[in-house]
């Protein structure tokens, strides 16, 4: 028996599902226990359901909002392809922000131009290597106010005030969500299909990198 559930099976078609955040929350509602993402960790596939993905995205989004992230702000995302970094992209989109994907193998000085050009205030990065780059270039990108890291290994002795672990951000977001349970839904409802969904920079091999915006 085919147990897949479509939106129309629940009396709701695709009308109104015109942004990624709306699709995400819709899937979390109509097929919460179905697999949404898989990641191989230590040789074993880990599965995240739509409900789990939505809960994590909600926590990150509300945490960013608590830190002052607003509609139209840019969020740099730096790291390998990992679920929590993709959740961060979705969280940014939920708030009407613009995720800016950056090459994780770029050296620090190559990142400065993108941070300056996109006027980035927030960054979510994978690990200590990317944190070190952000700390190095922060004097040249003083608009960068918050750097949130996913992998906490090696971070226990860092004291810079702009740093925060993603776990801490999510816990902050869950508290925010409990206190303002309608907040994120309201932000998602403000989104439109012609909003900028993501900004991708060219490699800059023939000149300075150019930010390409896609709806």
CSV table of C-alpha atoms in Angstrom, one decimal:
chain,number,residue,atom,x,y,z
A,1,UNK,CA,0.0,0.0,0.0
A,2,UNK,CA,1.3,3.4,-0.9
A,3,UNK,CA,1.3,5.6,2.3
A,4,UNK,CA,2.6,8.8,0.7
A,5,UNK,CA,0.4,11.8,1.4
A,6,UNK,CA,-0.1,14.6,-1.0
A,7,UNK,CA,-1.3,18.1,-0.1
A,8,UNK,CA,-4.5,17.6,-2.0
A,9,UNK,CA,-5.2,14.5,0.1
A,10,UNK,CA,-5.6,16.9,3.1
A,11,UNK,CA,-7.9,19.2,1.2
A,12,UNK,CA,-5.1,21.6,0.4
A,13,UNK,CA,-3.4,22.0,-2.9
A,14,UNK,CA,-0.3,23.9,-3.8
A,15,UNK,CA,-2.1,27.3,-3.8
A,16,UNK,CA,-0.2,29.6,-1.4
A,17,UNK,CA,2.8,27.2,-1.2
A,18,UNK,CA,5.0,29.7,-3.1
A,19,UNK,CA,8.1,29.9,-0.9
A,20,UNK,CA,10.5,27.3,0.5
A,21,UNK,CA,9.6,28.0,4.1
A,22,UNK,CA,5.9,27.5,3.4
A,23,UNK,CA,6.6,24.2,1.7
A,24,UNK,CA,8.8,23.1,4.6
A,25,UNK,CA,6.2,23.8,7.2
A,26,UNK,CA,3.5,22.3,5.0
A,27,UNK,CA,5.4,19.0,4.7
A,28,UNK,CA,6.1,19.0,8.5
A,29,UNK,CA,2.3,19.2,9.0
A,30,UNK,CA,1.0,16.7,6.4
A,31,UNK,CA,3.9,14.1,6.6
A,32,UNK,CA,5.7,14.8,9.8
A,33,UNK,CA,7.3,11.3,10.2
A,34,UNK,CA,8.4,10.9,6.6
A,35,UNK,CA,12.1,11.2,5.8
A,36,UNK,CA,13.2,14.7,4.8
A,37,UNK,CA,17.0,14.4,4.9
A,38,UNK,CA,19.6,11.8,5.4
A,39,UNK,CA,23.3,12.2,6.3
A,40,UNK,CA,26.0,9.5,6.6
A,41,UNK,CA,27.8,9.8,9.9
A,42,UNK,CA,30.6,7.4,10.8
A,43,UNK,CA,29.3,5.1,8.0
A,44,UNK,CA,25.7,5.0,9.3
A,45,UNK,CA,22.9,6.8,7.6
A,46,UNK,CA,21.1,9.2,10.0
A,47,UNK,CA,17.5,10.2,9.0
A,48,UNK,CA,15.7,13.4,9.8
A,49,UNK,CA,12.0,13.6,9.5
A,50,UNK,CA,10.1,16.6,8.2
A,51,UNK,CA,9.0,17.3,11.7
A,52,UNK,CA,12.5,17.2,13.0
A,53,UNK,CA,13.8,19.5,10.3
A,54,UNK,CA,11.0,22.0,10.8
A,55,UNK,CA,11.6,22.0,14.6
A,56,UNK,CA,15.3,22.7,14.1
A,57,UNK,CA,14.7,25.4,11.5
A,58,UNK,CA,12.2,27.0,13.8
A,59,UNK,CA,14.7,27.0,16.7
A,60,UNK,CA,17.5,28.5,14.5
A,61,UNK,CA,15.2,31.2,13.0
A,62,UNK,CA,13.8,32.3,16.4
A,63,UNK,CA,17.4,32.3,17.8
A,64,UNK,CA,18.5,34.6,15.0
A,65,UNK,CA,15.5,36.8,15.6
A,66,UNK,CA,16.4,37.0,19.2
A,67,UNK,CA,19.9,38.2,18.2
A,68,UNK,CA,18.4,41.0,16.1
A,69,UNK,CA,18.3,39.4,12.6
A,70,UNK,CA,15.7,41.2,10.5
A,71,UNK,CA,14.0,40.9,7.1
A,72,UNK,CA,16.5,41.8,4.4
A,73,UNK,CA,19.6,41.0,6.5
A,74,UNK,CA,22.2,38.7,5.0
A,75,UNK,CA,23.5,35.6,6.6
A,76,UNK,CA,26.8,34.1,5.5
A,77,UNK,CA,26.8,30.3,5.5
A,78,UNK,CA,30.2,28.6,5.3
A,79,UNK,CA,30.9,24.9,5.5
A,80,UNK,CA,30.5,21.5,3.9
A,81,UNK,CA,27.1,20.1,3.0
A,82,UNK,CA,25.6,19.4,6.4
A,83,UNK,CA,22.0,19.3,7.6
A,84,UNK,CA,22.4,22.0,10.2
A,85,UNK,CA,23.8,24.4,7.6
A,86,UNK,CA,20.9,23.8,5.3
A,87,UNK,CA,18.6,24.3,8.2
A,88,UNK,CA,20.3,27.6,8.8
A,89,UNK,CA,19.6,28.6,5.1
A,90,UNK,CA,15.9,27.7,5.6
A,91,UNK,CA,15.8,29.6,8.9
A,92,UNK,CA,17.2,32.7,7.2
A,93,UNK,CA,14.6,32.4,4.5
A,94,UNK,CA,11.8,32.1,7.1
A,95,UNK,CA,12.8,35.5,8.5
A,96,UNK,CA,12.9,37.1,5.1
A,97,UNK,CA,16.7,37.2,5.1
A,98,UNK,CA,19.1,36.4,2.3
A,99,UNK,CA,21.5,33.5,2.8
A,100,UNK,CA,24.9,34.0,1.2
A,101,UNK,CA,26.7,30.8,0.5
A,102,UNK,CA,30.5,31.1,0.7
A,103,UNK,CA,33.3,28.8,-0.4
A,104,UNK,CA,34.5,26.9,2.7
A,105,UNK,CA,37.9,26.4,1.1
A,106,UNK,CA,38.5,30.1,0.4
A,107,UNK,CA,41.3,31.8,2.4
A,108,UNK,CA,40.3,34.5,4.9
A,109,UNK,CA,41.2,37.4,2.7
A,110,UNK,CA,39.1,36.1,-0.2
A,111,UNK,CA,36.1,36.2,2.1
A,112,UNK,CA,36.5,39.8,3.1
A,113,UNK,CA,35.2,41.2,-0.2
A,114,UNK,CA,32.0,39.1,0.0
A,115,UNK,CA,31.4,40.1,3.6
A,116,UNK,CA,31.8,43.7,2.7
A,117,UNK,CA,29.9,43.7,-0.6
A,118,UNK,CA,26.9,41.8,0.9
A,119,UNK,CA,27.0,43.8,4.1
A,120,UNK,CA,26.9,40.7,6.2
A,121,UNK,CA,26.1,41.0,9.9
A,122,UNK,CA,25.6,37.3,10.7
A,123,UNK,CA,27.5,34.2,9.8
A,124,UNK,CA,26.9,30.5,10.5
A,125,UNK,CA,30.0,28.4,9.9
A,126,UNK,CA,30.9,24.8,10.3
A,127,UNK,CA,33.8,24.6,12.6
A,128,UNK,CA,37.0,26.0,14.2
A,129,UNK,CA,38.7,26.5,10.8
A,130,UNK,CA,36.0,28.8,9.6
A,131,UNK,CA,35.7,30.6,12.9
A,132,UNK,CA,39.4,31.4,12.7
A,133,UNK,CA,39.0,32.9,9.3
A,134,UNK,CA,36.1,35.1,10.5
A,135,UNK,CA,38.1,36.3,13.5
A,136,UNK,CA,41.0,37.1,11.3
A,137,UNK,CA,39.0,39.2,8.9
A,138,UNK,CA,36.5,40.8,11.3
A,139,UNK,CA,38.6,44.0,11.7
A,140,UNK,CA,38.2,44.5,7.9
A,141,UNK,CA,34.5,43.6,8.1
A,142,UNK,CA,33.3,45.5,11.2
A,143,UNK,CA,29.6,45.1,10.2
A,144,UNK,CA,30.0,41.4,11.1
A,145,UNK,CA,28.4,41.1,14.6
A,146,UNK,CA,27.7,37.4,15.2
A,147,UNK,CA,29.5,34.3,14.2
A,148,UNK,CA,27.7,31.0,15.1
A,149,UNK,CA,29.5,27.7,14.8
A,150,UNK,CA,28.1,24.2,14.3
A,151,UNK,CA,31.0,22.0,15.4
A,152,UNK,CA,32.2,23.0,18.9
A,153,UNK,CA,35.4,20.9,18.9
A,154,UNK,CA,38.3,23.1,19.7
A,155,UNK,CA,36.2,26.1,20.6
A,156,UNK,CA,36.2,25.9,24.5
A,157,UNK,CA,39.0,28.5,24.9
A,158,UNK,CA,37.7,31.1,22.5
A,159,UNK,CA,36.4,34.2,24.3
A,160,UNK,CA,35.4,36.6,21.5
A,161,UNK,CA,32.0,38.1,22.2
A,162,UNK,CA,30.8,37.7,18.6
A,163,UNK,CA,31.0,33.9,18.9
A,164,UNK,CA,28.1,31.5,19.8
A,165,UNK,CA,27.5,27.8,19.3
A,166,UNK,CA,24.6,26.7,17.2
A,167,UNK,CA,23.3,24.6,20.1
A,168,UNK,CA,23.1,27.7,22.2
A,169,UNK,CA,21.4,29.7,19.5
A,170,UNK,CA,18.8,27.0,19.1
A,171,UNK,CA,18.1,26.8,22.8
A,172,UNK,CA,17.7,30.6,22.8
A,173,UNK,CA,15.3,30.2,19.8
A,174,UNK,CA,13.2,27.6,21.6
A,175,UNK,CA,12.7,29.9,24.5
A,176,UNK,CA,11.8,32.7,22.1
A,177,UNK,CA,9.3,30.4,20.4
A,178,UNK,CA,7.6,29.4,23.6
A,179,UNK,CA,7.2,33.1,24.6
A,180,UNK,CA,6.1,34.1,21.1
A,181,UNK,CA,4.5,31.0,19.5
A,182,UNK,CA,3.0,32.9,16.6
A,183,UNK,CA,6.1,34.9,15.7
A,184,UNK,CA,7.7,32.6,13.1
A,185,UNK,CA,4.4,31.9,11.3
A,186,UNK,CA,3.8,35.6,11.0
A,187,UNK,CA,7.3,36.1,9.5
A,188,UNK,CA,6.8,33.2,7.0
A,189,UNK,CA,3.4,34.7,6.0
A,190,UNK,CA,5.2,37.9,5.0
A,191,UNK,CA,7.2,36.1,2.4
A,192,UNK,CA,6.5,36.3,-1.3
A,193,UNK,CA,7.5,34.2,-4.3
A,194,UNK,CA,9.6,37.1,-5.8
A,195,UNK,CA,11.6,37.6,-2.6
A,196,UNK,CA,15.3,37.0,-3.0
A,197,UNK,CA,15.8,33.4,-1.9
A,198,UNK,CA,19.6,33.1,-2.0
A,199,UNK,CA,22.7,35.0,-3.1
A,200,UNK,CA,25.5,33.1,-4.8
A,201,UNK,CA,28.9,34.7,-5.6
A,202,UNK,CA,30.8,33.9,-8.7
A,203,UNK,CA,34.4,32.6,-8.4
A,204,UNK,CA,35.9,35.9,-9.4
A,205,UNK,CA,38.4,34.3,-11.8
A,206,UNK,CA,38.2,37.2,-14.3
A,207,UNK,CA,37.5,40.0,-11.7
A,208,UNK,CA,35.9,40.6,-8.4
A,209,UNK,CA,33.2,38.1,-7.5
A,210,UNK,CA,29.7,39.1,-8.3
A,211,UNK,CA,26.7,38.4,-6.2
A,212,UNK,CA,23.9,36.6,-8.1
A,213,UNK,CA,20.5,36.9,-6.5
A,214,UNK,CA,17.8,34.2,-7.2
A,215,UNK,CA,14.2,34.3,-6.2
